[in-house]
């Protein structure tokens, strides 16, 4: 599962040509969901625990990760 995620983020970062296997698309999507959902849970826990600075840092990290994976997500979706 991690192999497809790493491949989409490194080798096929902006590759819009060809086809992506069904497993490649879904494993990449699942890993992105797990990472983003995990960050959202951590942000929520920090917000409830009144850790504003940590929550803000995690929010910035969430935003950076979401922007960094935007192009690979579009590329794997187009190839699927």
mmCIF file with all atom_site columns, N, CA and C in Angstrom:
data_model
loop_
_atom_site.group_PDB
_atom_site.id
_atom_site.type_symbol
_atom_site.label_atom_id
_atom_site.label_alt_id
_atom_site.label_comp_id
_atom_site.label_asym_id
_atom_site.label_entity_id
_atom_site.label_seq_id
_atom_site.pdbx_PDB_ins_code
_atom_site.Cartn_x
_atom_site.Cartn_y
_atom_site.Cartn_z
_atom_site.occupancy
_atom_site.B_iso_or_equiv
_atom_site.pdbx_formal_charge
_atom_site.auth_seq_id
_atom_site.auth_comp_id
_atom_site.auth_asym_id
_atom_site.auth_atom_id
_atom_site.pdbx_PDB_model_num
ATOM 1   N N  . UNK A 1 1  ? 0.826   -1.177 0.000   1.00 0.00 ? 1  UNK A N  1
ATOM 2   C CA . UNK A 1 1  ? 0.000   0.000  0.000   1.00 0.00 ? 1  UNK A CA 1
ATOM 3   C C  . UNK A 1 1  ? 0.877   1.249  0.000   1.00 0.00 ? 1  UNK A C  1
ATOM 4   N N  . UNK A 1 2  ? 1.914   1.250  0.806   1.00 0.00 ? 2  UNK A N  1
ATOM 5   C CA . UNK A 1 2  ? 2.809   2.410  0.842   1.00 0.00 ? 2  UNK A CA 1
ATOM 6   C C  . UNK A 1 2  ? 3.571   2.582  -0.461  1.00 0.00 ? 2  UNK A C  1
ATOM 7   N N  . UNK A 1 3  ? 3.807   1.489  -1.168  1.00 0.00 ? 3  UNK A N  1
ATOM 8   C CA . UNK A 1 3  ? 4.548   1.581  -2.428  1.00 0.00 ? 3  UNK A CA 1
ATOM 9   C C  . UNK A 1 3  ? 3.792   2.414  -3.457  1.00 0.00 ? 3  UNK A C  1
ATOM 10  N N  . UNK A 1 4  ? 2.484   2.213  -3.569  1.00 0.00 ? 4  UNK A N  1
ATOM 11  C CA . UNK A 1 4  ? 1.689   2.991  -4.515  1.00 0.00 ? 4  UNK A CA 1
ATOM 12  C C  . UNK A 1 4  ? 1.648   4.460  -4.119  1.00 0.00 ? 4  UNK A C  1
ATOM 13  N N  . UNK A 1 5  ? 1.572   4.715  -2.813  1.00 0.00 ? 5  UNK A N  1
ATOM 14  C CA . UNK A 1 5  ? 1.531   6.089  -2.334  1.00 0.00 ? 5  UNK A CA 1
ATOM 15  C C  . UNK A 1 5  ? 2.852   6.796  -2.626  1.00 0.00 ? 5  UNK A C  1
ATOM 16  N N  . UNK A 1 6  ? 3.970   6.119  -2.326  1.00 0.00 ? 6  UNK A N  1
ATOM 17  C CA . UNK A 1 6  ? 5.286   6.710  -2.603  1.00 0.00 ? 6  UNK A CA 1
ATOM 18  C C  . UNK A 1 6  ? 5.514   6.888  -4.096  1.00 0.00 ? 6  UNK A C  1
ATOM 19  N N  . UNK A 1 7  ? 5.070   5.924  -4.892  1.00 0.00 ? 7  UNK A N  1
ATOM 20  C CA . UNK A 1 7  ? 5.242   6.011  -6.343  1.00 0.00 ? 7  UNK A CA 1
ATOM 21  C C  . UNK A 1 7  ? 4.487   7.217  -6.904  1.00 0.00 ? 7  UNK A C  1
ATOM 22  N N  . UNK A 1 8  ? 3.276   7.442  -6.422  1.00 0.00 ? 8  UNK A N  1
ATOM 23  C CA . UNK A 1 8  ? 2.486   8.577  -6.905  1.00 0.00 ? 8  UNK A CA 1
ATOM 24  C C  . UNK A 1 8  ? 3.098   9.905  -6.480  1.00 0.00 ? 8  UNK A C  1
ATOM 25  N N  . UNK A 1 9  ? 3.749   9.936  -5.326  1.00 0.00 ? 9  UNK A N  1
ATOM 26  C CA . UNK A 1 9  ? 4.343   11.188 -4.848  1.00 0.00 ? 9  UNK A CA 1
ATOM 27  C C  . UNK A 1 9  ? 5.732   11.448 -5.406  1.00 0.00 ? 9  UNK A C  1
ATOM 28  N N  . UNK A 1 10 ? 6.403   10.429 -5.907  1.00 0.00 ? 10 UNK A N  1
ATOM 29  C CA . UNK A 1 10 ? 7.762   10.628 -6.405  1.00 0.00 ? 10 UNK A CA 1
ATOM 30  C C  . UNK A 1 10 ? 7.836   10.427 -7.916  1.00 0.00 ? 10 UNK A C  1
ATOM 31  N N  . UNK A 1 11 ? 7.693   9.209  -8.366  1.00 0.00 ? 11 UNK A N  1
ATOM 32  C CA . UNK A 1 11 ? 7.899   8.889  -9.778  1.00 0.00 ? 11 UNK A CA 1
ATOM 33  C C  . UNK A 1 11 ? 6.807   9.473  -10.670 1.00 0.00 ? 11 UNK A C  1
ATOM 34  N N  . UNK A 1 12 ? 5.561   9.338  -10.266 1.00 0.00 ? 12 UNK A N  1
ATOM 35  C CA . UNK A 1 12 ? 4.423   9.789  -11.084 1.00 0.00 ? 12 UNK A CA 1
ATOM 36  C C  . UNK A 1 12 ? 3.808   11.064 -10.530 1.00 0.00 ? 12 UNK A C  1
ATOM 37  N N  . UNK A 1 13 ? 4.631   11.990 -10.029 1.00 0.00 ? 13 UNK A N  1
ATOM 38  C CA . UNK A 1 13 ? 4.118   13.195 -9.374  1.00 0.00 ? 13 UNK A CA 1
ATOM 39  C C  . UNK A 1 13 ? 3.169   13.974 -10.276 1.00 0.00 ? 13 UNK A C  1
ATOM 40  N N  . UNK A 1 14 ? 3.569   14.235 -11.499 1.00 0.00 ? 14 UNK A N  1
ATOM 41  C CA . UNK A 1 14 ? 2.726   15.000 -12.422 1.00 0.00 ? 14 UNK A CA 1
ATOM 42  C C  . UNK A 1 14 ? 2.556   14.248 -13.736 1.00 0.00 ? 14 UNK A C  1
ATOM 43  N N  . UNK A 1 15 ? 2.491   12.929 -13.648 1.00 0.00 ? 15 UNK A N  1
ATOM 44  C CA . UNK A 1 15 ? 2.325   12.103 -14.837 1.00 0.00 ? 15 UNK A CA 1
ATOM 45  C C  . UNK A 1 15 ? 0.836   11.954 -15.135 1.00 0.00 ? 15 UNK A C  1
ATOM 46  N N  . UNK A 1 16 ? 0.391   12.603 -16.214 1.00 0.00 ? 16 UNK A N  1
ATOM 47  C CA . UNK A 1 16 ? -1.007  12.542 -16.614 1.00 0.00 ? 16 UNK A CA 1
ATOM 48  C C  . UNK A 1 16 ? -1.209  11.603 -17.799 1.00 0.00 ? 16 UNK A C  1
ATOM 49  N N  . UNK A 1 17 ? -0.168  10.896 -18.197 1.00 0.00 ? 17 UNK A N  1
ATOM 50  C CA . UNK A 1 17 ? -0.244  9.987  -19.347 1.00 0.00 ? 17 UNK A CA 1
ATOM 51  C C  . UNK A 1 17 ? -0.371  8.549  -18.879 1.00 0.00 ? 17 UNK A C  1
ATOM 52  N N  . UNK A 1 18 ? -1.048  7.745  -19.670 1.00 0.00 ? 18 UNK A N  1
ATOM 53  C CA . UNK A 1 18 ? -1.160  6.327  -19.375 1.00 0.00 ? 18 UNK A CA 1
ATOM 54  C C  . UNK A 1 18 ? -2.345  6.021  -18.482 1.00 0.00 ? 18 UNK A C  1
ATOM 55  N N  . UNK A 1 19 ? -2.290  4.858  -17.855 1.00 0.00 ? 19 UNK A N  1
ATOM 56  C CA . UNK A 1 19 ? -3.373  4.403  -16.999 1.00 0.00 ? 19 UNK A CA 1
ATOM 57  C C  . UNK A 1 19 ? -2.829  4.046  -15.618 1.00 0.00 ? 19 UNK A C  1
ATOM 58  N N  . UNK A 1 20 ? -3.629  4.271  -14.613 1.00 0.00 ? 20 UNK A N  1
ATOM 59  C CA . UNK A 1 20 ? -3.312  3.839  -13.256 1.00 0.00 ? 20 UNK A CA 1
ATOM 60  C C  . UNK A 1 20 ? -4.182  2.627  -12.943 1.00 0.00 ? 20 UNK A C  1
ATOM 61  N N  . UNK A 1 21 ? -3.576  1.624  -12.361 1.00 0.00 ? 21 UNK A N  1
ATOM 62  C CA . UNK A 1 21 ? -4.346  0.450  -11.976 1.00 0.00 ? 21 UNK A CA 1
ATOM 63  C C  . UNK A 1 21 ? -5.353  0.839  -10.902 1.00 0.00 ? 21 UNK A C  1
ATOM 64  N N  . UNK A 1 22 ? -6.369  0.038  -10.800 1.00 0.00 ? 22 UNK A N  1
ATOM 65  C CA . UNK A 1 22 ? -7.391  0.294  -9.792  1.00 0.00 ? 22 UNK A CA 1
ATOM 66  C C  . UNK A 1 22 ? -6.776  0.282  -8.394  1.00 0.00 ? 22 UNK A C  1
ATOM 67  N N  . UNK A 1 23 ? -5.897  -0.691 -8.145  1.00 0.00 ? 23 UNK A N  1
ATOM 68  C CA . UNK A 1 23 ? -5.268  -0.778 -6.823  1.00 0.00 ? 23 UNK A CA 1
ATOM 69  C C  . UNK A 1 23 ? -4.376  0.427  -6.551  1.00 0.00 ? 23 UNK A C  1
ATOM 70  N N  . UNK A 1 24 ? -3.672  0.911  -7.566  1.00 0.00 ? 24 UNK A N  1
ATOM 71  C CA . UNK A 1 24 ? -2.820  2.088  -7.386  1.00 0.00 ? 24 UNK A CA 1
ATOM 72  C C  . UNK A 1 24 ? -3.651  3.294  -6.966  1.00 0.00 ? 24 UNK A C  1
ATOM 73  N N  . UNK A 1 25 ? -4.764  3.507  -7.645  1.00 0.00 ? 25 UNK A N  1
ATOM 74  C CA . UNK A 1 25 ? -5.632  4.643  -7.335  1.00 0.00 ? 25 UNK A CA 1
ATOM 75  C C  . UNK A 1 25 ? -6.208  4.536  -5.923  1.00 0.00 ? 25 UNK A C  1
ATOM 76  N N  . UNK A 1 26 ? -6.764  3.383  -5.594  1.00 0.00 ? 26 UNK A N  1
ATOM 77  C CA . UNK A 1 26 ? -7.438  3.246  -4.310  1.00 0.00 ? 26 UNK A CA 1
ATOM 78  C C  . UNK A 1 26 ? -6.474  3.199  -3.140  1.00 0.00 ? 26 UNK A C  1
ATOM 79  N N  . UNK A 1 27 ? -5.299  2.585  -3.285  1.00 0.00 ? 27 UNK A N  1
ATOM 80  C CA . UNK A 1 27 ? -4.332  2.580  -2.200  1.00 0.00 ? 27 UNK A CA 1
ATOM 81  C C  . UNK A 1 27 ? -3.772  3.983  -1.969  1.00 0.00 ? 27 UNK A C  1
ATOM 82  N N  . UNK A 1 28 ? -3.551  4.721  -3.043  1.00 0.00 ? 28 UNK A N  1
ATOM 83  C CA . UNK A 1 28 ? -3.089  6.100  -2.905  1.00 0.00 ? 28 UNK A CA 1
ATOM 84  C C  . UNK A 1 28 ? -4.158  6.938  -2.198  1.00 0.00 ? 28 UNK A C  1
ATOM 85  N N  . UNK A 1 29 ? -5.404  6.795  -2.596  1.00 0.00 ? 29 UNK A N  1
ATOM 86  C CA . UNK A 1 29 ? -6.502  7.539  -1.991  1.00 0.00 ? 29 UNK A CA 1
ATOM 87  C C  . UNK A 1 29 ? -6.673  7.155  -0.524  1.00 0.00 ? 29 UNK A C  1
ATOM 88  N N  . UNK A 1 30 ? -6.556  5.866  -0.217  1.00 0.00 ? 30 UNK A N  1
ATOM 89  C CA . UNK A 1 30 ? -6.688  5.411  1.166   1.00 0.00 ? 30 UNK A CA 1
ATOM 90  C C  . UNK A 1 30 ? -5.585  5.986  2.050   1.00 0.00 ? 30 UNK A C  1
ATOM 91  N N  . UNK A 1 31 ? -4.347  5.974  1.573   1.00 0.00 ? 31 UNK A N  1
ATOM 92  C CA . UNK A 1 31 ? -3.241  6.526  2.372   1.00 0.00 ? 31 UNK A CA 1
ATOM 93  C C  . UNK A 1 31 ? -3.424  8.030  2.596   1.00 0.00 ? 31 UNK A C  1
ATOM 94  N N  . UNK A 1 32 ? -3.848  8.749  1.570   1.00 0.00 ? 32 UNK A N  1
ATOM 95  C CA . UNK A 1 32 ? -4.098  10.179 1.745   1.00 0.00 ? 32 UNK A CA 1
ATOM 96  C C  . UNK A 1 32 ? -5.201  10.407 2.768   1.00 0.00 ? 32 UNK A C  1
ATOM 97  N N  . UNK A 1 33 ? -6.262  9.612  2.685   1.00 0.00 ? 33 UNK A N  1
ATOM 98  C CA . UNK A 1 33 ? -7.364  9.741  3.635   1.00 0.00 ? 33 UNK A CA 1
ATOM 99  C C  . UNK A 1 33 ? -6.888  9.468  5.058   1.00 0.00 ? 33 UNK A C  1
ATOM 100 N N  . UNK A 1 34 ? -6.101  8.421  5.247   1.00 0.00 ? 34 UNK A N  1
ATOM 101 C CA . UNK A 1 34 ? -5.615  8.064  6.583   1.00 0.00 ? 34 UNK A CA 1
ATOM 102 C C  . UNK A 1 34 ? -4.742  9.182  7.153   1.00 0.00 ? 34 UNK A C  1
ATOM 103 N N  . UNK A 1 35 ? -3.848  9.722  6.333   1.00 0.00 ? 35 UNK A N  1
ATOM 104 C CA . UNK A 1 35 ? -2.953  10.786 6.806   1.00 0.00 ? 35 UNK A CA 1
ATOM 105 C C  . UNK A 1 35 ? -3.732  12.057 7.133   1.00 0.00 ? 35 UNK A C  1
ATOM 106 N N  . UNK A 1 36 ? -4.615  12.477 6.231   1.00 0.00 ? 36 UNK A N  1
ATOM 107 C CA . UNK A 1 36 ? -5.372  13.703 6.464   1.00 0.00 ? 36 UNK A CA 1
ATOM 108 C C  . UNK A 1 36 ? -6.353  13.556 7.624   1.00 0.00 ? 36 UNK A C  1
ATOM 109 N N  . UNK A 1 37 ? -7.000  12.402 7.731   1.00 0.00 ? 37 UNK A N  1
ATOM 110 C CA . UNK A 1 37 ? -7.929  12.164 8.831   1.00 0.00 ? 37 UNK A CA 1
ATOM 111 C C  . UNK A 1 37 ? -7.183  12.127 10.166  1.00 0.00 ? 37 UNK A C  1
ATOM 112 N N  . UNK A 1 38 ? -6.013  11.510 10.169  1.00 0.00 ? 38 UNK A N  1
ATOM 113 C CA . UNK A 1 38 ? -5.198  11.476 11.384  1.00 0.00 ? 38 UNK A CA 1
ATOM 114 C C  . UNK A 1 38 ? -4.784  12.869 11.831  1.00 0.00 ? 38 UNK A C  1
ATOM 115 N N  . UNK A 1 39 ? -4.386  13.696 10.868  1.00 0.00 ? 39 UNK A N  1
ATOM 116 C CA . UNK A 1 39 ? -4.027  15.076 11.213  1.00 0.00 ? 39 UNK A CA 1
ATOM 117 C C  . UNK A 1 39 ? -5.237  15.845 11.736  1.00 0.00 ? 39 UNK A C  1
ATOM 118 N N  . UNK A 1 40 ? -6.413  15.611 11.153  1.00 0.00 ? 40 UNK A N  1
ATOM 119 C CA . UNK A 1 40 ? -7.622  16.282 11.639  1.00 0.00 ? 40 UNK A CA 1
ATOM 120 C C  . UNK A 1 40 ? -7.957  15.862 13.066  1.00 0.00 ? 40 UNK A C  1
ATOM 121 N N  . UNK A 1 41 ? -7.783  14.585 13.374  1.00 0.00 ? 41 UNK A N  1
ATOM 122 C CA . UNK A 1 41 ? -8.036  14.117 14.731  1.00 0.00 ? 41 UNK A CA 1
ATOM 123 C C  . UNK A 1 41 ? -7.067  14.775 15.710  1.00 0.00 ? 41 UNK A C  1
ATOM 124 N N  . UNK A 1 42 ? -5.783  14.838 15.331  1.00 0.00 ? 42 UNK A N  1
ATOM 125 C CA . UNK A 1 42 ? -4.799  15.491 16.206  1.00 0.00 ? 42 UNK A CA 1
ATOM 126 C C  . UNK A 1 42 ? -5.115  16.968 16.404  1.00 0.00 ? 42 UNK A C  1
ATOM 127 N N  . UNK A 1 43 ? -5.536  17.643 15.346  1.00 0.00 ? 43 UNK A N  1
ATOM 128 C CA . UNK A 1 43 ? -5.915  19.057 15.462  1.00 0.00 ? 43 UNK A CA 1
ATOM 129 C C  . UNK A 1 43 ? -7.099  19.213 16.401  1.00 0.00 ? 43 UNK A C  1
ATOM 130 N N  . UNK A 1 44 ? -8.081  18.332 16.268  1.00 0.00 ? 44 UNK A N  1
ATOM 131 C CA . UNK A 1 44 ? -9.249  18.383 17.152  1.00 0.00 ? 44 UNK A CA 1
ATOM 132 C C  . UNK A 1 44 ? -8.896  18.122 18.599  1.00 0.00 ? 44 UNK A C  1
ATOM 133 N N  . UNK A 1 45 ? -8.040  17.145 18.846  1.00 0.00 ? 45 UNK A N  1
ATOM 134 C CA . UNK A 1 45 ? -7.619  16.844 20.218  1.00 0.00 ? 45 UNK A CA 1
ATOM 135 C C  . UNK A 1 45 ? -6.883  18.033 20.820  1.00 0.00 ? 45 UNK A C  1
ATOM 136 N N  . UNK A 1 46 ? -6.006  18.637 20.041  1.00 0.00 ? 46 UNK A N  1
ATOM 137 C CA . UNK A 1 46 ? -5.253  19.795 20.542  1.00 0.00 ? 46 UNK A CA 1
ATOM 138 C C  . UNK A 1 46 ? -6.172  20.989 20.774  1.00 0.00 ? 46 UNK A C  1
ATOM 139 N N  . UNK A 1 47 ? -7.182  21.145 19.946  1.00 0.00 ? 47 UNK A N  1
ATOM 140 C CA . UNK A 1 47 ? -8.118  22.258 20.127  1.00 0.00 ? 47 UNK A CA 1
ATOM 141 C C  . UNK A 1 47 ? -8.953  22.057 21.385  1.00 0.00 ? 47 UNK A C  1
ATOM 142 N N  . UNK A 1 48 ? -9.382  20.832 21.631  1.00 0.00 ? 48 UNK A N  1
ATOM 143 C CA . UNK A 1 48 ? -10.171 20.555 22.833  1.00 0.00 ? 48 UNK A CA 1
ATOM 144 C C  . UNK A 1 48 ? -9.320  20.697 24.089  1.00 0.00 ? 48 UNK A C  1
ATOM 145 N N  . UNK A 1 49 ? -8.050  20.288 23.998  1.00 0.00 ? 49 UNK A N  1
ATOM 146 C CA . UNK A 1 49 ? -7.145  20.373 25.146  1.00 0.00 ? 49 UNK A CA 1
ATOM 147 C C  . UNK A 1 49 ? -6.597  21.788 25.341  1.00 0.00 ? 49 UNK A C  1
ATOM 148 N N  . UNK A 1 50 ? -7.036  22.713 24.524  1.00 0.00 ? 50 UNK A N  1
ATOM 149 C CA . UNK A 1 50 ? -6.630  24.121 24.613  1.00 0.00 ? 50 UNK A CA 1
ATOM 150 C C  . UNK A 1 50 ? -5.124  24.297 24.396  1.00 0.00 ? 50 UNK A C  1
ATOM 151 N N  . UNK A 1 51 ? -4.585  23.577 23.422  1.00 0.00 ? 51 UNK A N  1
ATOM 152 C CA . UNK A 1 51 ? -3.186  23.726 23.008  1.00 0.00 ? 51 UNK A CA 1
ATOM 153 C C  . UNK A 1 51 ? -3.167  24.484 21.683  1.00 0.00 ? 51 UNK A C  1
ATOM 154 N N  . UNK A 1 52 ? -3.378  25.763 21.757  1.00 0.00 ? 52 UNK A N  1
ATOM 155 C CA . UNK A 1 52 ? -3.557  26.585 20.570  1.00 0.00 ? 52 UNK A CA 1
ATOM 156 C C  . UNK A 1 52 ? -2.368  26.590 19.623  1.00 0.00 ? 52 UNK A C  1
ATOM 157 N N  . UNK A 1 53 ? -1.163  26.684 20.159  1.00 0.00 ? 53 UNK A N  1
ATOM 158 C CA . UNK A 1 53 ? 0.028   26.754 19.316  1.00 0.00 ? 53 UNK A CA 1
ATOM 159 C C  . UNK A 1 53 ? 0.242   25.430 18.583  1.00 0.00 ? 53 UNK A C  1
ATOM 160 N N  . UNK A 1 54 ? 0.091   24.323 19.292  1.00 0.00 ? 54 UNK A N  1
ATOM 161 C CA . UNK A 1 54 ? 0.266   23.006 18.673  1.00 0.00 ? 54 UNK A CA 1
ATOM 162 C C  . UNK A 1 54 ? -0.812  22.775 17.625  1.00 0.00 ? 54 UNK A C  1
ATOM 163 N N  . UNK A 1 55 ? -2.033  23.175 17.942  1.00 0.00 ? 55 UNK A N  1
ATOM 164 C CA . UNK A 1 55 ? -3.136  23.039 17.000  1.00 0.00 ? 55 UNK A CA 1
ATOM 165 C C  . UNK A 1 55 ? -2.881  23.863 15.738  1.00 0.00 ? 55 UNK A C  1
ATOM 166 N N  . UNK A 1 56 ? -2.334  25.060 15.911  1.00 0.00 ? 56 UNK A N  1
ATOM 167 C CA . UNK A 1 56 ? -2.043  25.906 14.766  1.00 0.00 ? 56 UNK A CA 1
ATOM 168 C C  . UNK A 1 56 ? -0.925  25.306 13.916  1.00 0.00 ? 56 UNK A C  1
ATOM 169 N N  . UNK A 1 57 ? 0.101   24.759 14.543  1.00 0.00 ? 57 UNK A N  1
ATOM 170 C CA . UNK A 1 57 ? 1.201   24.129 13.809  1.00 0.00 ? 57 UNK A CA 1
ATOM 171 C C  . UNK A 1 57 ? 0.687   22.925 13.024  1.00 0.00 ? 57 UNK A C  1
ATOM 172 N N  . UNK A 1 58 ? -0.160  22.119 13.659  1.00 0.00 ? 58 UNK A N  1
ATOM 173 C CA . UNK A 1 58 ? -0.735  20.967 12.965  1.00 0.00 ? 58 UNK A CA 1
ATOM 174 C C  . UNK A 1 58 ? -1.647  21.407 11.824  1.00 0.00 ? 58 UNK A C  1
ATOM 175 N N  . UNK A 1 59 ? -2.356  22.501 12.015  1.00 0.00 ? 59 UNK A N  1
ATOM 176 C CA . UNK A 1 59 ? -3.193  23.045 10.940  1.00 0.00 ? 59 UNK A CA 1
ATOM 177 C C  . UNK A 1 59 ? -2.366  23.490 9.747   1.00 0.00 ? 59 UNK A C  1
ATOM 178 N N  . UNK A 1 60 ? -1.239  24.112 10.016  1.00 0.00 ? 60 UNK A N  1
ATOM 179 C CA . UNK A 1 60 ? -0.335  24.525 8.939   1.00 0.00 ? 60 UNK A CA 1
ATOM 180 C C  . UNK A 1 60 ? 0.246   23.306 8.243   1.00 0.00 ? 60 UNK A C  1
ATOM 181 N N  . UNK A 1 61 ? 0.622   22.292 9.018   1.00 0.00 ? 61 UNK A N  1
ATOM 182 C CA . UNK A 1 61 ? 1.128   21.045 8.444   1.00 0.00 ? 61 UNK A CA 1
ATOM 183 C C  . UNK A 1 61 ? 0.078   20.371 7.578   1.00 0.00 ? 61 UNK A C  1
ATOM 184 N N  . UNK A 1 62 ? -1.165  20.365 8.030   1.00 0.00 ? 62 UNK A N  1
ATOM 185 C CA . UNK A 1 62 ? -2.279  19.815 7.254   1.00 0.00 ? 62 UNK A CA 1
ATOM 186 C C  . UNK A 1 62 ? -2.425  20.546 5.918   1.00 0.00 ? 62 UNK A C  1
ATOM 187 N N  . UNK A 1 63 ? -2.381  21.867 5.970   1.00 0.00 ? 63 UNK A N  1
ATOM 188 C CA . UNK A 1 63 ? -2.524  22.686 4.768   1.00 0.00 ? 63 UNK A CA 1
ATOM 189 C C  . UNK A 1 63 ? -1.377  22.435 3.789   1.00 0.00 ? 63 UNK A C  1
ATOM 190 N N  . UNK A 1 64 ? -0.152  22.357 4.292   1.00 0.00 ? 64 UNK A N  1
ATOM 191 C CA . UNK A 1 64 ? 1.015   22.113 3.429   1.00 0.00 ? 64 UNK A CA 1
ATOM 192 C C  . UNK A 1 64 ? 0.919   20.739 2.781   1.00 0.00 ? 64 UNK A C  1
ATOM 193 N N  . UNK A 1 65 ? 0.542   19.714 3.570   1.00 0.00 ? 65 UNK A N  1
ATOM 194 C CA . UNK A 1 65 ? 0.406   18.370 3.006   1.00 0.00 ? 65 UNK A CA 1
ATOM 195 C C  . UNK A 1 65 ? -0.697  18.324 1.951   1.00 0.00 ? 65 UNK A C  1
ATOM 196 N N  . UNK A 1 66 ? -1.815  18.977 2.228   1.00 0.00 ? 66 UNK A N  1
ATOM 197 C CA . UNK A 1 66 ? -2.916  18.981 1.266   1.00 0.00 ? 66 UNK A CA 1
ATOM 198 C C  . UNK A 1 66 ? -2.497  19.658 -0.045  1.00 0.00 ? 66 UNK A C  1
ATOM 199 N N  . UNK A 1 67 ? -1.766  20.746 0.037   1.00 0.00 ? 67 UNK A N  1
ATOM 200 C CA . UNK A 1 67 ? -1.283  21.415 -1.170  1.00 0.00 ? 67 UNK A CA 1
ATOM 201 C C  . UNK A 1 67 ? -0.237  20.573 -1.904  1.00 0.00 ? 67 UNK A C  1
ATOM 202 N N  . UNK A 1 68 ? 0.634   19.916 -1.143  1.00 0.00 ? 68 UNK A N  1
ATOM 203 C CA . UNK A 1 68 ? 1.688   19.109 -1.756  1.00 0.00 ? 68 UNK A CA 1
ATOM 204 C C  . UNK A 1 68 ? 1.125   17.891 -2.484  1.00 0.00 ? 68 UNK A C  1
ATOM 205 N N  . UNK A 1 69 ? 0.009   17.372 -2.038  1.00 0.00 ? 69 UNK A N  1
ATOM 206 C CA . UNK A 1 69 ? -0.566  16.184 -2.674  1.00 0.00 ? 69 UNK A CA 1
ATOM 207 C C  . UNK A 1 69 ? -1.674  16.510 -3.661  1.00 0.00 ? 69 UNK A C  1
ATOM 208 N N  . UNK A 1 70 ? -1.903  17.778 -3.924  1.00 0.00 ? 70 UNK A N  1
ATOM 209 C CA . UNK A 1 70 ? -2.959  18.153 -4.864  1.00 0.00 ? 70 UNK A CA 1
ATOM 210 C C  . UNK A 1 70 ? -2.644  17.685 -6.282  1.00 0.00 ? 70 UNK A C  1
ATOM 211 N N  . UNK A 1 71 ? -1.457  17.967 -6.777  1.00 0.00 ? 71 UNK A N  1
ATOM 212 C CA . UNK A 1 71 ? -1.088  17.576 -8.145  1.00 0.00 ? 71 UNK A CA 1
ATOM 213 C C  . UNK A 1 71 ? -1.034  16.058 -8.301  1.00 0.00 ? 71 UNK A C  1
ATOM 214 N N  . UNK A 1 72 ? -0.398  15.305 -7.381  1.00 0.00 ? 72 UNK A N  1
ATOM 215 C CA . UNK A 1 72 ? -0.418  13.855 -7.537  1.00 0.00 ? 72 UNK A CA 1
ATOM 216 C C  . UNK A 1 72 ? -1.823  13.258 -7.468  1.00 0.00 ? 72 UNK A C  1
ATOM 217 N N  . UNK A 1 73 ? -2.680  13.845 -6.654  1.00 0.00 ? 73 UNK A N  1
ATOM 218 C CA . UNK A 1 73 ? -4.061  13.355 -6.566  1.00 0.00 ? 73 UNK A CA 1
ATOM 219 C C  . UNK A 1 73 ? -4.796  13.566 -7.875  1.00 0.00 ? 73 UNK A C  1
ATOM 220 N N  . UNK A 1 74 ? -4.607  14.717 -8.467  1.00 0.00 ? 74 UNK A N  1
ATOM 221 C CA . UNK A 1 74 ? -5.223  14.971 -9.774  1.00 0.00 ? 74 UNK A CA 1
ATOM 222 C C  . UNK A 1 74 ? -4.639  14.047 -10.844 1.00 0.00 ? 74 UNK A C  1
ATOM 223 N N  . UNK A 1 75 ? -3.332  13.837 -10.793 1.00 0.00 ? 75 UNK A N  1
ATOM 224 C CA . UNK A 1 75 ? -2.677  12.996 -11.801 1.00 0.00 ? 75 UNK A CA 1
ATOM 225 C C  . UNK A 1 75 ? -3.161  11.553 -11.718 1.00 0.00 ? 75 UNK A C  1
ATOM 226 N N  . UNK A 1 76 ? -3.234  11.006 -10.516 1.00 0.00 ? 76 UNK A N  1
ATOM 227 C CA . UNK A 1 76 ? -3.668  9.604  -10.400 1.00 0.00 ? 76 UNK A CA 1
ATOM 228 C C  . UNK A 1 76 ? -5.158  9.491  -10.729 1.00 0.00 ? 76 UNK A C  1
ATOM 229 N N  . UNK A 1 77 ? -5.949  10.513 -10.436 1.00 0.00 ? 77 UNK A N  1
ATOM 230 C CA . UNK A 1 77 ? -7.368  10.470 -10.790 1.00 0.00 ? 77 UNK A CA 1
ATOM 231 C C  . UNK A 1 77 ? -7.560  10.545 -12.299 1.00 0.00 ? 77 UNK A C  1
ATOM 232 N N  . UNK A 1 78 ? -6.780  11.361 -12.978 1.00 0.00 ? 78 UNK A N  1
ATOM 233 C CA . UNK A 1 78 ? -6.891  11.463 -14.437 1.00 0.00 ? 78 UNK A CA 1
ATOM 234 C C  . UNK A 1 78 ? -6.436  10.163 -15.097 1.00 0.00 ? 78 UNK A C  1
ATOM 235 N N  . UNK A 1 79 ? -5.368  9.581  -14.572 1.00 0.00 ? 79 UNK A N  1
ATOM 236 C CA . UNK A 1 79 ? -4.886  8.333  -15.151 1.00 0.00 ? 79 UNK A CA 1
ATOM 237 C C  . UNK A 1 79 ? -5.820  7.164  -14.870 1.00 0.00 ? 79 UNK A C  1
ATOM 238 N N  . UNK A 1 80 ? -6.615  7.233  -13.835 1.00 0.00 ? 80 UNK A N  1
ATOM 239 C CA . UNK A 1 80 ? -7.565  6.158  -13.539 1.00 0.00 ? 80 UNK A CA 1
ATOM 240 C C  . UNK A 1 80 ? -8.726  6.249  -14.504 1.00 0.00 ? 80 UNK A C  1
#
